Coordinates of C-alpha atoms in Angstrom, one line a residue:
Chain A
M1 CA -22.6 31.4 14.8
R2 CA -20.6 31.0 17.6
I3 CA -17.9 28.2 18.2
G4 CA -15.7 26.7 21.2
W5 CA -12.3 25.4 20.1
I6 CA -10.3 22.7 22.4
G7 CA -6.9 22.0 21.4
T8 CA -4.6 23.9 19.5
G9 CA -1.7 21.8 18.4
V10 CA -0.2 21.6 15.0
M11 CA -3.4 20.1 13.7
G12 CA -5.9 21.9 15.7
A13 CA -4.9 25.6 15.4
S14 CA -4.5 25.4 11.5
M15 CA -8.2 24.1 11.7
A16 CA -9.4 26.7 14.3
G17 CA -7.4 29.5 12.1
H18 CA -9.8 28.4 8.8
L19 CA -12.9 29.1 11.3
L20 CA -11.7 32.6 12.3
D21 CA -10.7 33.2 8.5
A22 CA -14.4 31.7 7.7
G23 CA -15.6 34.6 9.5
Y24 CA -17.0 32.5 12.8
E25 CA -16.6 33.7 16.5
L26 CA -14.4 31.7 18.1
S27 CA -13.5 30.9 21.5
V28 CA -10.4 28.7 22.4
H29 CA -9.4 26.5 25.2
N30 CA -5.6 24.3 25.2
R31 CA -4.1 23.1 28.0
T32 CA -0.9 25.0 27.3
R33 CA -2.2 28.7 26.7
A34 CA 0.8 29.7 24.7
R35 CA 0.1 27.6 21.8
A36 CA -3.1 29.1 21.9
D37 CA -1.6 33.1 21.6
A38 CA -1.3 33.3 17.5
L39 CA -5.5 32.7 17.7
V40 CA -6.0 35.3 20.0
E41 CA -4.5 37.7 18.5
R42 CA -6.1 37.1 15.5
G43 CA -9.3 37.5 17.1
A44 CA -10.2 34.9 19.1
R45 CA -11.4 34.7 22.9
W46 CA -9.3 32.7 25.2
A47 CA -11.6 30.9 27.8
D48 CA -9.8 29.3 30.8
T49 CA -11.8 26.0 30.7
P50 CA -13.3 23.8 28.4
A51 CA -16.9 24.7 29.5
A52 CA -16.0 28.4 29.2
A53 CA -15.3 28.1 25.6
A54 CA -18.4 25.9 25.3
E55 CA -20.4 28.5 26.5
G56 CA -22.9 30.3 24.4
A57 CA -21.3 28.5 21.7
D58 CA -23.6 26.7 18.7
L59 CA -20.9 24.1 18.1
V60 CA -17.7 23.0 20.0
G61 CA -14.7 21.4 18.2
L62 CA -12.2 19.0 20.1
M63 CA -8.6 18.6 18.7
V64 CA -6.9 17.2 21.7
G65 CA -3.9 13.9 21.9
V66 CA -5.5 10.6 23.5
P67 CA -9.0 8.9 24.2
A68 CA -8.2 10.0 28.0
D69 CA -7.6 13.9 27.0
V70 CA -10.7 13.8 24.9
A71 CA -12.6 11.9 28.2
A72 CA -11.5 14.7 30.7
V73 CA -12.1 17.9 28.3
A74 CA -15.6 16.6 27.1
L75 CA -17.0 14.8 30.4
G76 CA -14.7 16.1 33.2
P77 CA -15.5 18.9 35.9
D78 CA -15.0 22.0 33.5
G79 CA -16.1 19.8 30.9
V80 CA -17.3 20.9 27.0
I81 CA -20.8 19.2 27.6
G82 CA -21.1 20.6 31.1
G83 CA -21.3 23.9 29.2
L84 CA -23.1 23.6 26.0
A85 CA -26.7 24.1 25.7
A86 CA -29.6 22.1 24.4
G87 CA -29.3 22.3 20.3
S88 CA -26.1 22.5 20.4
T89 CA -23.3 20.5 18.7
L90 CA -19.8 18.5 19.7
V91 CA -17.8 17.4 16.8
D92 CA -14.5 15.5 18.5
F93 CA -11.9 15.6 15.6
T94 CA -9.4 13.8 17.7
T95 CA -8.6 10.4 16.2
S96 CA -10.0 8.1 19.5
D97 CA -11.6 5.0 20.8
P98 CA -15.0 4.4 18.7
A99 CA -16.6 3.4 22.2
L100 CA -15.7 6.2 23.6
A101 CA -17.5 7.9 20.9
V102 CA -20.5 6.1 22.0
E103 CA -20.2 7.1 25.0
L104 CA -20.1 11.0 24.5
S105 CA -22.7 10.8 22.1
E106 CA -24.9 9.4 24.6
A107 CA -23.6 11.8 27.4
G108 CA -24.6 14.6 24.8
T109 CA -27.8 13.2 23.8
S110 CA -29.2 13.1 27.2
R111 CA -28.8 17.0 27.5
G112 CA -30.0 17.4 24.1
V113 CA -26.6 18.2 22.7
G114 CA -25.4 16.1 19.1
V115 CA -21.9 14.7 19.0
L116 CA -20.2 13.8 16.2
D117 CA -16.9 11.8 15.9
A118 CA -15.1 13.1 13.2
P119 CA -11.1 12.1 13.2
V120 CA -9.7 13.5 9.8
S121 CA -7.1 12.2 7.6
G122 CA -4.1 14.6 5.7
G123 CA -2.2 15.3 8.2
D124 CA -0.7 18.7 9.0
V125 CA -0.1 19.7 5.4
G126 CA -4.2 18.9 4.8
A127 CA -5.1 20.7 7.8
R128 CA -3.4 23.9 6.6
A129 CA -4.7 23.2 2.8
G130 CA -8.4 23.1 4.9
T131 CA -8.2 19.5 2.3
L132 CA -8.7 17.1 5.5
S133 CA -10.6 14.1 4.9
I134 CA -13.0 14.0 7.6
M135 CA -14.6 10.5 8.7
V136 CA -18.0 11.3 10.4
G137 CA -20.1 9.2 12.7
G138 CA -23.2 10.5 14.6
E139 CA -27.2 11.2 13.7
A140 CA -27.5 12.3 10.4
A141 CA -29.3 15.4 11.4
V142 CA -26.3 16.5 13.7
F143 CA -24.2 15.9 10.4
E144 CA -26.1 17.8 8.3
R145 CA -26.5 20.9 11.0
A146 CA -22.5 20.5 11.3
R147 CA -22.0 20.3 7.6
P148 CA -20.9 23.8 6.9
V149 CA -18.4 24.2 9.5
L150 CA -16.7 20.6 8.4
E151 CA -16.3 21.8 4.8
V152 CA -14.4 24.9 6.3
V153 CA -12.1 22.6 7.7
G154 CA -11.9 19.7 5.4
G155 CA -11.7 18.4 1.5
T156 CA -13.3 14.6 1.6
I157 CA -16.0 14.9 4.2
V158 CA -18.4 11.5 4.4
H159 CA -20.6 10.6 6.8
Q160 CA -20.3 6.7 7.9
G161 CA -23.1 5.9 10.1
A162 CA -24.0 6.0 13.8
A163 CA -21.7 7.3 16.7
G164 CA -18.3 5.8 16.6
S165 CA -18.3 4.9 12.9
G166 CA -16.1 7.9 12.1
Q167 CA -13.6 6.7 14.8
H168 CA -14.0 2.8 13.3
T169 CA -13.1 4.3 10.0
K170 CA -10.1 6.1 10.5
L171 CA -9.3 2.7 12.2
V172 CA -9.6 0.9 8.9
N173 CA -7.5 3.9 7.7
Q174 CA -4.7 3.2 9.7
I175 CA -4.8 -0.9 9.2
L176 CA -4.4 -0.3 5.4
I177 CA -1.6 2.5 6.0
A178 CA 0.0 -0.5 8.9
G179 CA 0.5 -3.1 6.3
T180 CA 1.7 -1.0 3.6
M181 CA 4.3 0.5 5.7
V182 CA 5.7 -2.8 6.7
G183 CA 6.0 -4.1 3.5
L184 CA 7.7 -0.9 2.4
C185 CA 10.3 -1.3 4.7
E186 CA 11.1 -4.9 4.1
A187 CA 11.4 -4.1 0.5
L188 CA 13.5 -1.5 1.4
L189 CA 15.8 -3.8 3.4
Y190 CA 15.4 -6.4 0.7
A191 CA 16.6 -4.1 -2.3
R192 CA 19.4 -3.1 0.0
G193 CA 20.5 -6.6 0.7
A194 CA 20.6 -7.4 -3.1
G195 CA 22.8 -4.6 -3.6
L196 CA 20.1 -2.7 -5.4
D197 CA 20.5 1.0 -5.7
P198 CA 17.1 2.0 -4.1
T199 CA 16.2 5.0 -5.9
T200 CA 16.4 3.1 -9.5
V201 CA 14.3 0.2 -7.8
L202 CA 11.7 2.9 -7.2
E203 CA 11.8 4.2 -10.8
S204 CA 10.8 0.7 -11.5
V205 CA 8.2 0.0 -9.1
G206 CA 6.5 3.4 -8.0
G207 CA 4.0 3.4 -10.8
G208 CA 2.5 -0.2 -11.2
A209 CA 0.9 -2.5 -8.6
A210 CA 3.0 -2.0 -5.7
A211 CA 2.2 2.0 -5.7
S212 CA 0.9 3.7 -2.9
W213 CA 0.8 7.4 -1.0
S214 CA 3.4 5.9 1.3
L215 CA 5.7 4.4 -1.3
A216 CA 5.5 7.7 -3.3
N217 CA 5.9 10.2 -0.3
L218 CA 7.8 8.2 2.6
A219 CA 10.4 6.0 0.5
P220 CA 12.2 8.9 -0.8
R221 CA 12.4 10.2 2.8
I222 CA 13.8 7.0 3.8
V223 CA 16.1 6.6 0.9
A224 CA 17.2 10.2 2.0
D225 CA 17.5 9.2 6.0
D226 CA 14.8 11.4 6.6
L227 CA 13.3 9.8 9.7
G228 CA 11.5 12.6 11.4
P229 CA 7.8 13.5 11.3
G230 CA 5.6 13.6 9.4
F231 CA 3.3 11.3 11.5
L232 CA 4.6 10.6 14.9
V233 CA 5.4 6.8 16.1
D234 CA 3.7 7.3 19.1
H235 CA 0.5 8.7 17.7
F236 CA 0.4 5.5 15.0
V237 CA 0.9 3.1 18.3
K238 CA -2.1 4.4 20.1
D239 CA -4.0 3.8 16.9
L240 CA -2.9 0.4 16.1
G241 CA -3.9 -0.7 19.6
L242 CA -7.1 0.8 19.4
A243 CA -7.7 -1.1 16.1
L244 CA -6.4 -4.2 18.0
D245 CA -8.3 -3.8 20.9
H246 CA -11.6 -3.4 18.9
A247 CA -10.9 -6.4 16.4
A248 CA -10.4 -8.7 19.0
R249 CA -13.8 -7.3 20.7
M250 CA -15.2 -8.2 16.9
G251 CA -13.3 -11.8 17.1
L252 CA -10.7 -11.2 14.2
Q253 CA -7.5 -12.1 14.5
L254 CA -5.8 -9.8 11.8
P255 CA -2.0 -11.2 11.8
S256 CA -0.6 -8.0 9.9
L257 CA -2.2 -5.7 12.5
A258 CA -0.6 -7.3 15.4
L259 CA 2.2 -7.4 13.6
A260 CA 2.9 -3.8 12.7
N261 CA 1.7 -3.0 16.4
D262 CA 4.7 -5.3 17.9
L263 CA 7.2 -3.5 15.4
Y264 CA 5.9 0.1 16.2
V265 CA 5.4 -0.6 19.9
S266 CA 9.3 -1.9 19.7
L267 CA 10.3 1.1 17.8
A268 CA 8.5 3.2 20.6
A269 CA 10.2 1.2 23.4
E270 CA 13.6 1.7 22.1
G271 CA 13.6 5.6 21.7
G272 CA 12.1 5.9 18.0
G273 CA 8.5 7.7 19.2
R274 CA 9.0 10.9 18.4
N275 CA 10.1 9.9 14.9
G276 CA 7.7 9.8 11.7
T277 CA 6.4 6.1 10.9
Q278 CA 8.9 5.7 8.0
A279 CA 11.6 4.8 10.8
L280 CA 10.1 1.4 11.1
I281 CA 13.4 0.4 8.8
I282 CA 15.1 0.7 11.8
E283 CA 13.3 -1.6 14.1
L284 CA 13.0 -4.0 11.4
A285 CA 17.0 -4.2 10.4
R286 CA 17.3 -4.3 13.9
R287 CA 15.6 -7.9 14.0
S288 CA 17.8 -9.0 11.6
G289 CA 21.0 -7.6 13.5
F290 CA 21.7 -4.8 10.7
S291 CA 22.0 -1.2 11.6
W292 CA 20.0 1.4 9.0
P293 CA 21.1 3.0 7.5
Chain B
M1 CA 16.0 -8.1 -37.2
R2 CA 15.4 -11.4 -36.3
I3 CA 13.4 -12.4 -33.4
G4 CA 12.8 -15.6 -31.6
W5 CA 9.8 -15.9 -29.2
I6 CA 9.3 -18.7 -26.7
G7 CA 6.1 -18.6 -24.6
T8 CA 2.6 -17.2 -26.0
G9 CA 0.4 -17.3 -22.9
V10 CA -1.5 -14.6 -22.0
M11 CA 1.3 -11.8 -21.5
G12 CA 3.7 -13.6 -24.1
A13 CA 1.2 -13.6 -27.0
S14 CA 0.6 -9.8 -26.3
M15 CA 4.2 -9.1 -26.4
A16 CA 5.0 -11.0 -29.1
G17 CA 2.3 -9.3 -31.1
H18 CA 3.7 -5.8 -30.4
L19 CA 7.2 -7.1 -32.1
L20 CA 5.0 -8.3 -35.1
D21 CA 3.5 -5.2 -35.3
A22 CA 6.9 -3.3 -34.9
G23 CA 7.9 -5.1 -38.2
Y24 CA 10.4 -7.6 -36.6
E25 CA 10.5 -10.9 -38.6
L26 CA 9.6 -13.4 -35.6
S27 CA 9.5 -16.9 -35.2
V28 CA 7.9 -18.6 -32.2
H29 CA 7.6 -21.5 -30.1
N30 CA 5.1 -22.6 -27.2
R31 CA 4.7 -25.6 -25.2
T32 CA 0.9 -25.9 -26.3
R33 CA 1.4 -25.3 -30.0
A34 CA -2.4 -24.0 -30.7
R35 CA -2.0 -21.1 -28.3
A36 CA 0.9 -19.7 -31.1
D37 CA -2.0 -20.0 -33.7
A38 CA -3.0 -16.7 -33.8
L39 CA 0.5 -15.4 -34.0
V40 CA 1.2 -17.8 -36.8
E41 CA -2.0 -16.5 -38.6
R42 CA -0.3 -12.9 -38.5
G43 CA 3.3 -13.8 -39.9
A44 CA 5.0 -15.1 -37.2
R45 CA 7.0 -18.5 -38.2
W46 CA 6.2 -21.7 -36.0
A47 CA 9.2 -23.2 -34.5
D48 CA 9.2 -27.0 -33.1
T49 CA 11.8 -26.6 -30.5
P50 CA 13.1 -23.3 -28.5
A51 CA 16.5 -23.9 -30.2
A52 CA 14.5 -23.8 -33.6
A53 CA 13.3 -20.0 -32.6
A54 CA 16.6 -19.3 -31.7
E55 CA 18.5 -20.3 -35.1
G56 CA 19.2 -16.9 -37.0
A57 CA 17.9 -14.7 -34.5
D58 CA 19.2 -11.5 -33.3
L59 CA 17.3 -11.6 -30.1
V60 CA 15.1 -14.1 -28.5
G61 CA 12.6 -13.1 -25.8
L62 CA 11.1 -15.5 -23.1
M63 CA 7.8 -15.9 -21.2
V64 CA 7.5 -19.0 -19.4
G65 CA 5.7 -19.8 -16.4
V66 CA 8.3 -21.0 -13.2
P67 CA 12.2 -21.1 -13.1
A68 CA 12.2 -24.4 -14.1
D69 CA 10.5 -23.6 -17.0
V70 CA 13.2 -21.1 -17.6
A71 CA 15.6 -23.3 -17.3
A72 CA 14.5 -25.9 -19.7
V73 CA 13.6 -23.6 -22.5
A74 CA 16.9 -21.8 -21.9
L75 CA 19.5 -24.5 -21.2
G76 CA 18.1 -27.7 -21.8
P77 CA 18.1 -30.1 -24.7
D78 CA 17.2 -28.1 -27.6
G79 CA 17.3 -24.9 -25.6
V80 CA 17.8 -21.4 -26.5
I81 CA 21.1 -21.0 -25.8
G82 CA 22.3 -23.6 -27.8
G83 CA 20.5 -22.0 -30.6
L84 CA 21.9 -18.9 -30.3
A85 CA 24.9 -17.5 -32.3
A86 CA 27.7 -15.4 -30.7
G87 CA 26.5 -11.6 -30.6
S88 CA 23.0 -12.5 -30.2
T89 CA 21.2 -11.7 -27.3
L90 CA 18.2 -13.7 -24.5
V91 CA 15.5 -11.4 -22.7
D92 CA 14.3 -13.7 -20.0
F93 CA 10.9 -11.5 -19.4
T94 CA 9.4 -14.4 -16.7
T95 CA 9.3 -13.3 -13.1
S96 CA 12.0 -16.0 -12.2
D97 CA 15.0 -16.6 -9.8
P98 CA 17.6 -14.4 -9.4
A99 CA 19.8 -16.8 -9.0
L100 CA 19.0 -18.6 -12.3
A101 CA 19.8 -15.3 -14.0
V102 CA 23.0 -15.1 -13.0
E103 CA 23.5 -19.1 -14.2
L104 CA 21.8 -18.2 -17.4
S105 CA 23.9 -14.9 -18.0
E106 CA 27.1 -17.1 -17.1
A107 CA 26.1 -19.9 -19.3
G108 CA 25.6 -17.2 -22.3
T109 CA 28.5 -15.3 -22.0
S110 CA 30.7 -18.5 -22.0
R111 CA 29.3 -18.4 -25.7
G112 CA 29.2 -15.0 -26.5
V113 CA 25.5 -14.4 -26.1
G114 CA 24.4 -11.5 -23.9
V115 CA 21.5 -12.3 -21.6
L116 CA 19.1 -9.8 -19.8
D117 CA 16.7 -10.9 -16.9
A118 CA 13.8 -8.4 -17.4
P119 CA 10.9 -9.5 -15.6
V120 CA 7.7 -6.8 -16.0
S121 CA 5.0 -5.5 -14.1
G122 CA 1.5 -4.4 -15.3
G123 CA 0.2 -7.6 -16.3
D124 CA -2.5 -8.1 -19.2
V125 CA -3.4 -4.9 -19.4
G126 CA -0.1 -3.3 -19.6
A127 CA 0.7 -5.9 -22.0
R128 CA -1.9 -5.6 -24.2
A129 CA -1.1 -1.8 -23.8
G130 CA 2.8 -1.9 -24.4
T131 CA 3.1 -0.3 -21.3
L132 CA 4.6 -2.9 -18.9
S133 CA 7.2 -1.9 -16.8
I134 CA 10.6 -3.8 -17.2
M135 CA 13.4 -4.3 -14.7
V136 CA 16.3 -5.3 -16.4
G137 CA 19.5 -7.0 -14.8
G138 CA 22.9 -7.8 -17.0
E139 CA 25.8 -6.2 -18.9
A140 CA 25.0 -2.4 -19.6
A141 CA 26.2 -2.7 -23.4
V142 CA 23.8 -5.6 -23.7
F143 CA 20.7 -3.6 -22.3
E144 CA 21.3 -0.7 -24.9
R145 CA 21.3 -3.1 -28.0
A146 CA 18.5 -4.7 -26.5
R147 CA 16.7 -1.5 -26.1
P148 CA 14.7 -0.8 -28.9
V149 CA 13.2 -4.0 -28.6
L150 CA 12.2 -3.5 -25.0
E151 CA 10.6 -0.3 -25.9
V152 CA 8.0 -2.0 -27.9
V153 CA 6.5 -4.2 -25.3
G154 CA 7.2 -1.7 -22.1
G155 CA 6.6 1.7 -21.0
T156 CA 8.9 2.5 -18.2
I157 CA 12.2 0.5 -18.8
V158 CA 14.9 0.8 -16.3
H159 CA 18.1 -0.7 -16.1
Q160 CA 19.0 -1.8 -12.2
G161 CA 22.3 -3.4 -12.6
A162 CA 23.9 -6.6 -12.9
A163 CA 22.8 -9.9 -13.9
G164 CA 19.8 -10.8 -11.4
S165 CA 19.4 -7.1 -10.8
G166 CA 15.7 -7.2 -12.7
Q167 CA 14.8 -10.2 -10.5
H168 CA 15.8 -9.1 -7.4
T169 CA 13.3 -5.6 -8.2
K170 CA 10.6 -7.3 -9.3
L171 CA 11.0 -9.3 -5.9
V172 CA 10.7 -5.7 -4.2
N173 CA 7.8 -5.2 -6.0
Q174 CA 6.1 -8.5 -5.0
I175 CA 7.1 -7.6 -1.4
L176 CA 5.4 -4.4 -1.5
I177 CA 2.3 -5.6 -2.8
A178 CA 2.2 -8.5 -0.3
G179 CA 2.2 -6.1 2.8
T180 CA 0.2 -4.1 1.3
M181 CA -2.3 -6.7 0.3
V182 CA -2.7 -8.3 3.7
G183 CA -3.2 -5.1 5.5
L184 CA -6.1 -4.3 2.7
C185 CA -7.8 -7.3 3.6
E186 CA -7.7 -7.1 7.1
A187 CA -9.1 -3.4 7.0
L188 CA -12.1 -4.8 4.8
L189 CA -12.7 -7.4 7.2
Y190 CA -12.5 -4.6 10.1
A191 CA -14.9 -2.3 8.4
R192 CA -17.1 -5.5 8.3
G193 CA -16.8 -6.1 11.7
A194 CA -17.6 -2.6 12.7
G195 CA -20.7 -2.3 10.7
L196 CA -19.2 -0.1 8.4
D197 CA -20.4 0.1 4.6
P198 CA -17.2 -0.6 2.9
T199 CA -17.9 1.3 -0.1
T200 CA -18.7 4.5 1.7
V201 CA -15.4 3.5 3.8
L202 CA -13.2 3.9 0.7
E203 CA -14.9 7.2 -0.5
S204 CA -13.1 8.3 2.8
V205 CA -9.9 6.6 2.9
G206 CA -8.8 6.0 -1.1
G207 CA -7.7 9.6 -1.7
G208 CA -5.3 9.9 1.4
A209 CA -2.2 8.2 3.4
A210 CA -3.5 5.2 2.9
A211 CA -4.0 5.3 -0.8
S212 CA -2.9 2.1 -3.2
W213 CA -2.9 0.7 -6.6
S214 CA -4.4 -2.1 -4.6
L215 CA -6.9 -0.1 -2.9
A216 CA -8.1 1.2 -6.0
N217 CA -8.2 -1.3 -8.2
L218 CA -8.7 -4.9 -5.8
A219 CA -10.6 -3.4 -2.7
P220 CA -13.9 -2.4 -4.8
R221 CA -13.6 -6.1 -6.5
I222 CA -13.4 -7.7 -3.1
V223 CA -16.5 -5.6 -2.0
A224 CA -18.4 -6.7 -5.2
D225 CA -17.2 -10.6 -4.2
D226 CA -15.1 -10.6 -7.5
L227 CA -12.5 -12.9 -6.4
G228 CA -11.2 -14.0 -10.0
P229 CA -7.3 -12.8 -11.8
G230 CA -6.5 -10.2 -12.4
F231 CA -3.2 -11.9 -10.6
L232 CA -3.1 -15.5 -9.8
V233 CA -2.5 -16.8 -6.6
D234 CA -0.5 -19.8 -7.5
H235 CA 2.0 -17.1 -9.4
F236 CA 2.3 -14.8 -6.3
V237 CA 3.4 -18.1 -4.3
K238 CA 5.8 -18.5 -6.7
D239 CA 7.4 -14.9 -6.2
L240 CA 6.8 -14.4 -2.5
G241 CA 8.4 -18.2 -2.1
L242 CA 11.7 -16.6 -4.0
A243 CA 11.7 -13.6 -2.5
L244 CA 11.7 -15.4 1.5
D245 CA 14.5 -17.3 -0.1
H246 CA 16.5 -15.1 -0.9
A247 CA 15.9 -12.8 1.9
A248 CA 17.4 -15.5 4.2
R249 CA 20.0 -16.1 1.6
M250 CA 20.8 -12.6 2.7
G251 CA 20.3 -13.0 6.3
L252 CA 17.0 -10.7 6.6
Q253 CA 14.2 -11.6 8.7
L254 CA 10.8 -10.1 6.7
P255 CA 8.1 -10.9 9.0
S256 CA 5.4 -9.5 6.5
L257 CA 6.6 -11.2 3.7
A258 CA 6.6 -14.4 5.7
L259 CA 3.0 -13.8 7.1
A260 CA 1.8 -13.2 3.5
N261 CA 3.6 -16.1 1.9
D262 CA 1.9 -18.4 4.9
L263 CA -1.5 -16.8 4.1
Y264 CA -1.4 -17.2 0.4
V265 CA 0.3 -20.8 0.6
S266 CA -2.6 -21.9 3.0
L267 CA -5.1 -20.2 0.2
A268 CA -4.0 -22.1 -2.5
A269 CA -4.1 -25.3 -0.8
E270 CA -7.5 -24.8 0.1
G271 CA -8.0 -24.5 -3.3
G272 CA -8.2 -20.6 -4.2
G273 CA -4.9 -20.3 -6.1
R274 CA -6.8 -20.3 -9.6
N275 CA -8.3 -17.1 -8.4
G276 CA -6.5 -13.3 -8.0
T277 CA -4.7 -12.4 -4.8
Q278 CA -7.6 -10.5 -3.7
A279 CA -8.9 -13.8 -2.8
L280 CA -6.9 -13.3 0.4
I281 CA -9.6 -12.1 2.1
I282 CA -11.2 -15.5 2.2
E283 CA -8.5 -17.0 4.0
L284 CA -7.9 -14.1 6.5
A285 CA -11.5 -14.6 7.3
R286 CA -11.2 -18.4 7.5
R287 CA -8.5 -17.7 10.3
S288 CA -10.8 -15.7 12.4
G289 CA -13.8 -18.6 11.6
F290 CA -15.9 -16.3 9.7
S291 CA -16.3 -16.6 5.7
W292 CA -16.2 -14.4 3.0
P293 CA -18.4 -12.8 1.7

């Protein structure tokens, strides 16, 4: 089985590497060619365009940056859809716009190409370990034929429904994280304001009803003044904007999501976009006239 | 060692029962006498007033409702502090006002009585199992002499600092839960708006960076339309109000806490106060003109 792969950033390179390890014949394309060198050295074939990576492939995986990148790589001149044969499959692993996922699916279907939206969570650690959670939207038959490839790069692989459902599920994931992160940063500010030792506080609150992945993994980094990524603020801003946009289309007022979006957009505007999401504490401290640390 | 116990509601009765099981000689008082009957049948002595329960006791534990109850039971006529001898200890397990904890500590110290604020988390399940997390404020020497008793009713027992620190730590816990709960309910509304199956969504998002105790324990109850307690909205409203009040005194603007307080106060005002905290989804749905379920 031949696979094309577009996008060899931190996540994409790990995922494509697992496909090579599993014995798939791989063509790779990336905007910056040098970032694909390591894969080419391990046996992947370089392709000059997305369409060239798709040519002769049974399945193409995308892992690029933002929805505009997905649209360009998939639908643009020299795009993947133009290079794929009928009966093949396009899997977009990028966290992107559910509406674009529907558009890609329709464009594929009209040419006999099956399309899945399949955003992931688990970060670079999950990508390296091959344990990503993959949230899949698209036709069930297409999902079944792509499943062996998905199982090479992911651990928890769930078909969520029709085209766009994978993206919507990923946005649900981000809404959950947003609420938890704002509460977490406010709680740490309160602890400091009350004169508590934050590490001692975490001993008391870490194991019960306040427990979360963010509390276990990001609170200690905040306390240690480590605000690096992890998950980039700039990427989170993209996701929260998509979620807000679609919530509005559904007639939903989601005030916590709106608050998180406002805070993260401000943080990015103040130059914090390349930090990890836990840097939110800087923005919350600033709004009260304090600095952190 | 003789122990007095005031407050035999769901939590207090379980905790006092563990003290009987551990062999302590127990005097109990409760506003509604009938709720202490089961403990009296197991060997506790009934006391007509808080002061009478405190008479001859080495340690008195309080587990009552709201700060006004704590003040009345501890400081009022026939209150505990009046009944305790020098060298004894008062432990307030109620989630209450950090400022009142300081006041109690001062009132105790002036009579030679050691006072600890020791609110708990873990709910009725943790109280029954003796695994509560106990967050303790007060003098270290008083904490050490009370520790054997705390170990009978709790699992994670952490001294957080001076008087009031236990209460502040519990409020940190509640701020964390508040942010997570609002995000959780918004995420489930978004999932419904997007036409997703919420149970299938939880399979994808439950194990990664969006994971939380609330997601694991309360989201399935929301999906099953089970909005009963669990933790009462009325009690959470009390806690969020205390946290907001103290945040304001610290000069902290905590917008997620303020939002959660606003939503939960509205929910209680609409008659939802005796539901569990997961009933927040009703209030969020209402704000968008929807009903839940």
